[in-house]
mmCIF file of C-alpha atoms in Angstrom:
data_model
loop_
_atom_site.group_PDB
_atom_site.id
_atom_site.type_symbol
_atom_site.label_atom_id
_atom_site.label_comp_id
_atom_site.label_asym_id
_atom_site.label_seq_id
_atom_site.Cartn_x
_atom_site.Cartn_y
_atom_site.Cartn_z
ATOM 1 C CA UNK A 21 0.000 0.000 0.000
ATOM 2 C CA UNK A 22 1.154 3.523 -0.716
ATOM 3 C CA UNK A 23 1.032 4.555 2.934
ATOM 4 C CA UNK A 24 3.143 1.678 4.183
ATOM 5 C CA UNK A 25 6.856 2.058 4.768
ATOM 6 C CA UNK A 26 9.012 0.380 2.151
ATOM 7 C CA UNK A 27 10.409 -2.938 3.368
ATOM 8 C CA UNK A 28 14.097 -2.972 4.265
ATOM 9 C CA UNK A 29 16.227 -4.324 1.440
ATOM 10 C CA UNK A 30 19.128 -6.422 2.603
ATOM 11 C CA UNK A 31 22.190 -6.959 0.483
ATOM 12 C CA UNK A 32 23.897 -10.339 0.244
ATOM 13 C CA UNK A 33 26.829 -10.894 2.570
ATOM 14 C CA UNK A 34 30.014 -9.317 1.232
ATOM 15 C CA UNK A 35 28.241 -6.838 -1.056
ATOM 16 C CA UNK A 36 28.812 -3.205 -0.153
ATOM 17 C CA UNK A 37 25.992 -0.676 -0.121
ATOM 18 C CA UNK A 38 25.957 1.979 -2.833
ATOM 19 C CA UNK A 39 25.862 4.500 0.024
ATOM 20 C CA UNK A 40 29.268 3.399 1.348
ATOM 21 C CA UNK A 41 31.386 6.458 2.074
ATOM 22 C CA UNK A 42 34.317 7.220 -0.187
ATOM 23 C CA UNK A 43 36.735 6.522 2.661
ATOM 24 C CA UNK A 44 35.348 2.996 2.980
ATOM 25 C CA UNK A 45 34.847 2.231 -0.698
ATOM 26 C CA UNK A 46 37.357 0.100 -2.601
ATOM 27 C CA UNK A 47 39.661 1.816 -5.051
ATOM 28 C CA UNK A 48 38.120 2.722 -8.406
ATOM 29 C CA UNK A 49 39.561 0.104 -10.747
ATOM 30 C CA UNK A 50 37.780 1.223 -13.907
ATOM 31 C CA UNK A 51 41.015 2.649 -15.294
ATOM 32 C CA UNK A 52 42.576 -0.824 -15.218
ATOM 33 C CA UNK A 53 39.635 -2.267 -17.138
ATOM 34 C CA UNK A 54 40.156 0.373 -19.819
ATOM 35 C CA UNK A 55 43.961 0.286 -19.985
ATOM 36 C CA UNK A 56 44.185 -3.503 -20.197
ATOM 37 C CA UNK A 57 41.260 -4.122 -22.523
ATOM 38 C CA UNK A 58 41.838 -5.188 -26.153
ATOM 39 C CA UNK A 59 40.469 -1.778 -27.209
ATOM 40 C CA UNK A 60 43.314 0.203 -25.645
ATOM 41 C CA UNK A 61 45.629 1.387 -28.443
ATOM 42 C CA UNK A 62 48.815 -0.547 -27.663
ATOM 43 C CA UNK A 63 48.526 -3.109 -30.466
ATOM 44 C CA UNK A 64 48.592 -6.175 -28.195
ATOM 45 C CA UNK A 65 46.601 -8.169 -30.774
ATOM 46 C CA UNK A 66 49.646 -8.117 -33.087
ATOM 47 C CA UNK A 67 51.869 -10.118 -30.716
ATOM 48 C CA UNK A 68 51.750 -13.777 -29.654
ATOM 49 C CA UNK A 69 54.845 -13.928 -27.392
ATOM 50 C CA UNK A 70 56.236 -16.650 -29.738
ATOM 51 C CA UNK A 71 53.155 -18.820 -29.234
ATOM 52 C CA UNK A 72 52.864 -18.951 -33.017
ATOM 53 C CA UNK A 73 56.058 -20.990 -33.269
ATOM 54 C CA UNK A 74 54.901 -23.290 -30.458
ATOM 55 C CA UNK A 75 51.709 -24.000 -32.398
ATOM 56 C CA UNK A 76 53.600 -24.737 -35.622
ATOM 57 C CA UNK A 77 55.926 -27.225 -33.886
ATOM 58 C CA UNK A 78 53.058 -28.979 -32.084
ATOM 59 C CA UNK A 79 53.978 -27.880 -28.563
ATOM 60 C CA UNK A 80 50.518 -26.318 -28.434
ATOM 61 C CA UNK A 81 47.871 -28.377 -30.227
ATOM 62 C CA UNK A 82 44.763 -28.307 -28.017
ATOM 63 C CA UNK A 83 43.255 -26.662 -24.950
ATOM 64 C CA UNK A 84 45.248 -28.794 -22.504
ATOM 65 C CA UNK A 85 48.654 -28.024 -24.008
ATOM 66 C CA UNK A 86 47.727 -24.345 -24.312
ATOM 67 C CA UNK A 87 46.756 -24.224 -20.643
ATOM 68 C CA UNK A 88 50.069 -25.794 -19.656
ATOM 69 C CA UNK A 89 52.071 -23.376 -21.815
ATOM 70 C CA UNK A 90 50.310 -20.293 -20.430
ATOM 71 C CA UNK A 91 50.613 -21.582 -16.859
ATOM 72 C CA UNK A 92 54.373 -22.016 -17.293
ATOM 73 C CA UNK A 93 54.711 -18.501 -18.690
ATOM 74 C CA UNK A 94 52.781 -16.950 -15.816
ATOM 75 C CA UNK A 95 54.796 -18.812 -13.205
ATOM 76 C CA UNK A 96 58.269 -18.966 -14.750
ATOM 77 C CA UNK A 97 58.454 -17.003 -18.002
ATOM 78 C CA UNK A 98 58.389 -13.501 -19.387
ATOM 79 C CA UNK A 99 55.007 -12.570 -17.863
ATOM 80 C CA UNK A 100 56.300 -13.380 -14.369
ATOM 81 C CA UNK A 101 59.391 -11.221 -14.929
ATOM 82 C CA UNK A 102 57.091 -8.497 -16.232
ATOM 83 C CA UNK A 103 55.051 -8.687 -13.035
ATOM 84 C CA UNK A 104 58.194 -8.213 -10.938
ATOM 85 C CA UNK A 105 59.250 -5.217 -13.036
ATOM 86 C CA UNK A 106 55.751 -3.740 -12.802
ATOM 87 C CA UNK A 107 55.819 -4.022 -9.010
ATOM 88 C CA UNK A 108 59.176 -2.260 -8.721
ATOM 89 C CA UNK A 109 58.094 0.475 -11.129
ATOM 90 C CA UNK A 110 54.900 1.018 -9.119
ATOM 91 C CA UNK A 111 56.801 1.305 -5.830
ATOM 92 C CA UNK A 112 59.423 3.669 -7.248
ATOM 93 C CA UNK A 113 56.708 5.908 -8.713
ATOM 94 C CA UNK A 114 54.665 5.810 -5.521
ATOM 95 C CA UNK A 115 57.652 6.885 -3.393
ATOM 96 C CA UNK A 116 58.935 9.308 -6.058
ATOM 97 C CA UNK A 117 62.294 7.531 -6.067
ATOM 98 C CA UNK A 118 63.545 8.660 -9.463
ATOM 99 C CA UNK A 119 66.848 6.781 -9.231
ATOM 100 C CA UNK A 120 65.075 3.497 -8.498
ATOM 101 C CA UNK A 121 62.593 4.093 -11.311
ATOM 102 C CA UNK A 122 65.391 4.805 -13.789
ATOM 103 C CA UNK A 123 67.042 1.525 -12.751
ATOM 104 C CA UNK A 124 63.832 -0.411 -13.412
ATOM 105 C CA UNK A 125 63.313 1.328 -16.745
ATOM 106 C CA UNK A 126 66.845 0.521 -17.877
ATOM 107 C CA UNK A 127 66.689 -3.115 -16.787
ATOM 108 C CA UNK A 128 63.271 -3.695 -18.330
ATOM 109 C CA UNK A 129 64.294 -2.266 -21.691
ATOM 110 C CA UNK A 130 67.186 -4.738 -21.883
ATOM 111 C CA UNK A 131 65.581 -7.768 -20.221
ATOM 112 C CA UNK A 132 64.473 -9.710 -23.296
ATOM 113 C CA UNK A 133 65.869 -12.981 -24.692
ATOM 114 C CA UNK A 134 65.166 -12.132 -28.342
ATOM 115 C CA UNK A 135 64.843 -9.140 -30.643
ATOM 116 C CA UNK A 136 61.135 -9.711 -31.229
ATOM 117 C CA UNK A 137 60.442 -10.034 -27.519
ATOM 118 C CA UNK A 138 62.146 -6.692 -26.920
ATOM 119 C CA UNK A 139 60.150 -5.120 -29.750
ATOM 120 C CA UNK A 140 56.953 -6.533 -28.251
ATOM 121 C CA UNK A 141 57.459 -4.935 -24.849
ATOM 122 C CA UNK A 142 58.941 -1.617 -26.013
ATOM 123 C CA UNK A 143 56.414 -0.948 -28.773
ATOM 124 C CA UNK A 144 53.495 -1.624 -26.447
ATOM 125 C CA UNK A 145 55.075 0.336 -23.612
ATOM 126 C CA UNK A 146 55.702 3.433 -25.718
ATOM 127 C CA UNK A 147 52.168 3.257 -27.122
ATOM 128 C CA UNK A 148 50.710 2.837 -23.633
ATOM 129 C CA UNK A 149 52.557 5.858 -22.246
ATOM 130 C CA UNK A 150 51.576 8.045 -25.209
ATOM 131 C CA UNK A 151 47.903 7.109 -25.023
ATOM 132 C CA UNK A 152 47.708 7.371 -21.254
ATOM 133 C CA UNK A 153 49.437 10.746 -20.994
ATOM 134 C CA UNK A 154 46.857 12.174 -23.400
ATOM 135 C CA UNK A 155 43.688 10.534 -22.073
ATOM 136 C CA UNK A 156 44.632 10.024 -18.395
ATOM 137 C CA UNK A 157 47.020 12.911 -17.617
ATOM 138 C CA UNK A 158 49.074 12.987 -14.439
ATOM 139 C CA UNK A 159 52.022 15.119 -13.268
ATOM 140 C CA UNK A 160 53.957 11.932 -12.519
ATOM 141 C CA UNK A 161 53.546 10.751 -16.093
ATOM 142 C CA UNK A 162 54.635 14.157 -17.374
ATOM 143 C CA UNK A 163 57.852 13.877 -15.351
ATOM 144 C CA UNK A 164 58.847 10.596 -16.983
ATOM 145 C CA UNK A 165 60.964 12.155 -19.794
ATOM 146 C CA UNK A 166 63.046 13.933 -17.142
ATOM 147 C CA UNK A 167 63.770 10.606 -15.419
ATOM 148 C CA UNK A 168 64.411 8.420 -18.461
ATOM 149 C CA UNK A 169 65.225 9.368 -22.053
ATOM 150 C CA UNK A 170 64.876 5.866 -23.501
ATOM 151 C CA UNK A 171 61.969 3.667 -24.451
ATOM 152 C CA UNK A 172 59.583 2.245 -21.851
ATOM 153 C CA UNK A 173 58.813 -1.463 -21.451
ATOM 154 C CA UNK A 174 55.121 -2.322 -21.280
ATOM 155 C CA UNK A 175 54.881 -3.644 -17.686
ATOM 156 C CA UNK A 176 56.867 -0.687 -16.383
ATOM 157 C CA UNK A 177 54.557 1.706 -18.216
ATOM 158 C CA UNK A 178 51.512 0.086 -16.614
ATOM 159 C CA UNK A 179 53.129 0.173 -13.165
ATOM 160 C CA UNK A 180 54.005 3.853 -13.471
ATOM 161 C CA UNK A 181 50.528 4.814 -14.650
ATOM 162 C CA UNK A 182 48.815 2.776 -11.927
ATOM 163 C CA UNK A 183 50.866 4.400 -9.171
ATOM 164 C CA UNK A 184 50.402 7.828 -10.726
ATOM 165 C CA UNK A 185 46.632 7.392 -10.512
ATOM 166 C CA UNK A 186 46.571 5.795 -7.066
ATOM 167 C CA UNK A 187 45.578 2.297 -8.183
ATOM 168 C CA UNK A 188 46.539 -0.549 -5.813
ATOM 169 C CA UNK A 189 49.543 -2.646 -6.760
ATOM 170 C CA UNK A 190 47.976 -6.059 -6.156
ATOM 171 C CA UNK A 191 44.943 -5.342 -8.327
ATOM 172 C CA UNK A 192 47.165 -3.873 -11.039
ATOM 173 C CA UNK A 193 49.344 -6.977 -11.119
ATOM 174 C CA UNK A 194 46.341 -9.273 -11.304
ATOM 175 C CA UNK A 195 44.739 -7.270 -14.093
ATOM 176 C CA UNK A 196 47.995 -7.102 -16.065
ATOM 177 C CA UNK A 197 48.672 -10.838 -15.868
ATOM 178 C CA UNK A 198 45.072 -11.632 -16.753
ATOM 179 C CA UNK A 199 45.333 -9.386 -19.821
ATOM 180 C CA UNK A 200 48.550 -11.124 -20.899
ATOM 181 C CA UNK A 201 46.913 -14.530 -20.560
ATOM 182 C CA UNK A 202 43.828 -13.360 -22.441
ATOM 183 C CA UNK A 203 45.939 -12.077 -25.333
ATOM 184 C CA UNK A 204 47.856 -15.356 -25.599
ATOM 185 C CA UNK A 205 44.679 -17.417 -25.518
ATOM 186 C CA UNK A 206 43.042 -15.186 -28.111
ATOM 187 C CA UNK A 207 46.022 -15.799 -30.402
ATOM 188 C CA UNK A 208 45.771 -19.558 -29.829
ATOM 189 C CA UNK A 209 42.060 -19.592 -30.654
ATOM 190 C CA UNK A 210 43.005 -18.329 -34.104
ATOM 191 C CA UNK A 211 46.189 -20.353 -34.556
ATOM 192 C CA UNK A 212 45.526 -23.887 -33.254
ATOM 193 C CA UNK A 213 42.602 -23.358 -33.987
ATOM 194 C CA UNK A 214 40.477 -23.671 -30.863
ATOM 195 C CA UNK A 215 36.805 -22.976 -30.398
ATOM 196 C CA UNK A 216 35.651 -19.996 -28.396
ATOM 197 C CA UNK A 217 34.387 -22.290 -25.645
ATOM 198 C CA UNK A 218 37.768 -23.967 -25.200
ATOM 199 C CA UNK A 219 39.441 -20.577 -25.197
ATOM 200 C CA UNK A 220 37.048 -19.261 -22.575
ATOM 201 C CA UNK A 221 37.546 -22.331 -20.370
ATOM 202 C CA UNK A 222 41.313 -21.978 -20.640
ATOM 203 C CA UNK A 223 41.160 -18.315 -19.638
ATOM 204 C CA UNK A 224 38.911 -19.145 -16.694
ATOM 205 C CA UNK A 225 41.437 -21.741 -15.575
ATOM 206 C CA UNK A 226 44.279 -19.221 -15.569
ATOM 207 C CA UNK A 227 42.629 -17.093 -12.887
ATOM 208 C CA UNK A 228 43.809 -19.416 -10.131
ATOM 209 C CA UNK A 229 47.360 -19.174 -11.483
ATOM 210 C CA UNK A 230 47.166 -15.375 -11.546
ATOM 211 C CA UNK A 231 45.987 -15.334 -7.930
ATOM 212 C CA UNK A 232 48.930 -17.540 -6.933
ATOM 213 C CA UNK A 233 51.519 -15.577 -8.910
ATOM 214 C CA UNK A 234 50.689 -12.050 -7.717
ATOM 215 C CA UNK A 235 51.947 -12.470 -4.112
ATOM 216 C CA UNK A 236 55.061 -14.242 -5.379
ATOM 217 C CA UNK A 237 55.941 -11.438 -7.798
ATOM 218 C CA UNK A 238 55.584 -8.885 -5.004
ATOM 219 C CA UNK A 239 58.436 -10.518 -3.091
ATOM 220 C CA UNK A 240 61.142 -10.747 -5.783
ATOM 221 C CA UNK A 241 63.994 -8.190 -5.598
ATOM 222 C CA UNK A 242 65.416 -6.855 -8.840
ATOM 223 C CA UNK A 243 68.703 -8.696 -8.382
ATOM 224 C CA UNK A 244 66.781 -11.997 -8.333
ATOM 225 C CA UNK A 245 64.890 -11.280 -11.551
ATOM 226 C CA UNK A 246 64.920 -14.209 -13.954
ATOM 227 C CA UNK A 247 62.943 -16.954 -15.624
ATOM 228 C CA UNK A 248 62.998 -20.628 -16.530
ATOM 229 C CA UNK A 249 60.583 -20.922 -19.469
ATOM 230 C CA UNK A 250 63.409 -21.788 -21.854
ATOM 231 C CA UNK A 251 61.187 -23.360 -24.502
ATOM 232 C CA UNK A 252 59.328 -20.061 -24.811
ATOM 233 C CA UNK A 253 62.593 -18.137 -25.104
ATOM 234 C CA UNK A 254 63.768 -20.483 -27.867
ATOM 235 C CA UNK A 255 60.410 -20.059 -29.576
ATOM 236 C CA UNK A 256 60.924 -16.278 -29.546
ATOM 237 C CA UNK A 257 64.256 -16.708 -31.336
ATOM 238 C CA UNK A 258 62.857 -19.191 -33.860
ATOM 239 C CA UNK A 259 59.832 -17.029 -34.610
ATOM 240 C CA UNK A 260 62.127 -14.378 -36.099
ATOM 241 C CA UNK A 261 62.826 -16.671 -39.064
ATOM 242 C CA UNK A 262 59.518 -18.527 -39.199
ATOM 243 C CA UNK A 263 58.409 -18.725 -42.839
ATOM 244 C CA UNK A 264 54.701 -17.954 -42.408
ATOM 245 C CA UNK A 265 53.620 -15.634 -39.618
ATOM 246 C CA UNK A 266 50.454 -13.880 -38.509
ATOM 247 C CA UNK A 267 51.971 -12.158 -35.465
ATOM 248 C CA UNK A 268 54.917 -9.822 -34.939
ATOM 249 C CA UNK A 269 56.378 -11.910 -32.125
#
């Protein structure tokens, strides 16, 4: 009836009210969704991180072998090293430690086992910084040319931007690694080929790996940076001379 008081609406456990104060609300992560989406102009769709060679040689031939390859990369390969570099870049930007940030930028620009792998990270990093400075301006991003005159690796660019805009490190790492996995799986769907359902299942399965990797990456000092996904590194070198290619790396 119109004169009766409206019944109290209870939210499920763990769901915050829309009237939560700004001090209590979680950080606004919408920027991460935008920056790490396929629509952001970094050209991620053009790179396969040498997965193309792995498909041609039969290392990746179905959903199971793809899942194993991506899991190894997230735990032991280039994406894990990227996560470590992102974390150090975020911390250096957050504390305004320009010397530490320059060290991360220099190391990241050189930390690639193959020419194509270096191109992959530097091209995307430069594109990310250019797009983000224009659409998501920040004084900390504007100071970057004064700190480092060289090119910017992709994970470092994301770490700098996230810290510059006050985004939490853990969420940034998780979103970055998920985006890397999604890009690899998207490439495999076209290359193997796999159906969309298998690709979606594989991506869903990587979420547990991402959750496990984030706290590990947070603990690695720069002088312990490294990887053990040697087959992927060899694939990056072989891809440079692969006869037929769809991807740039």
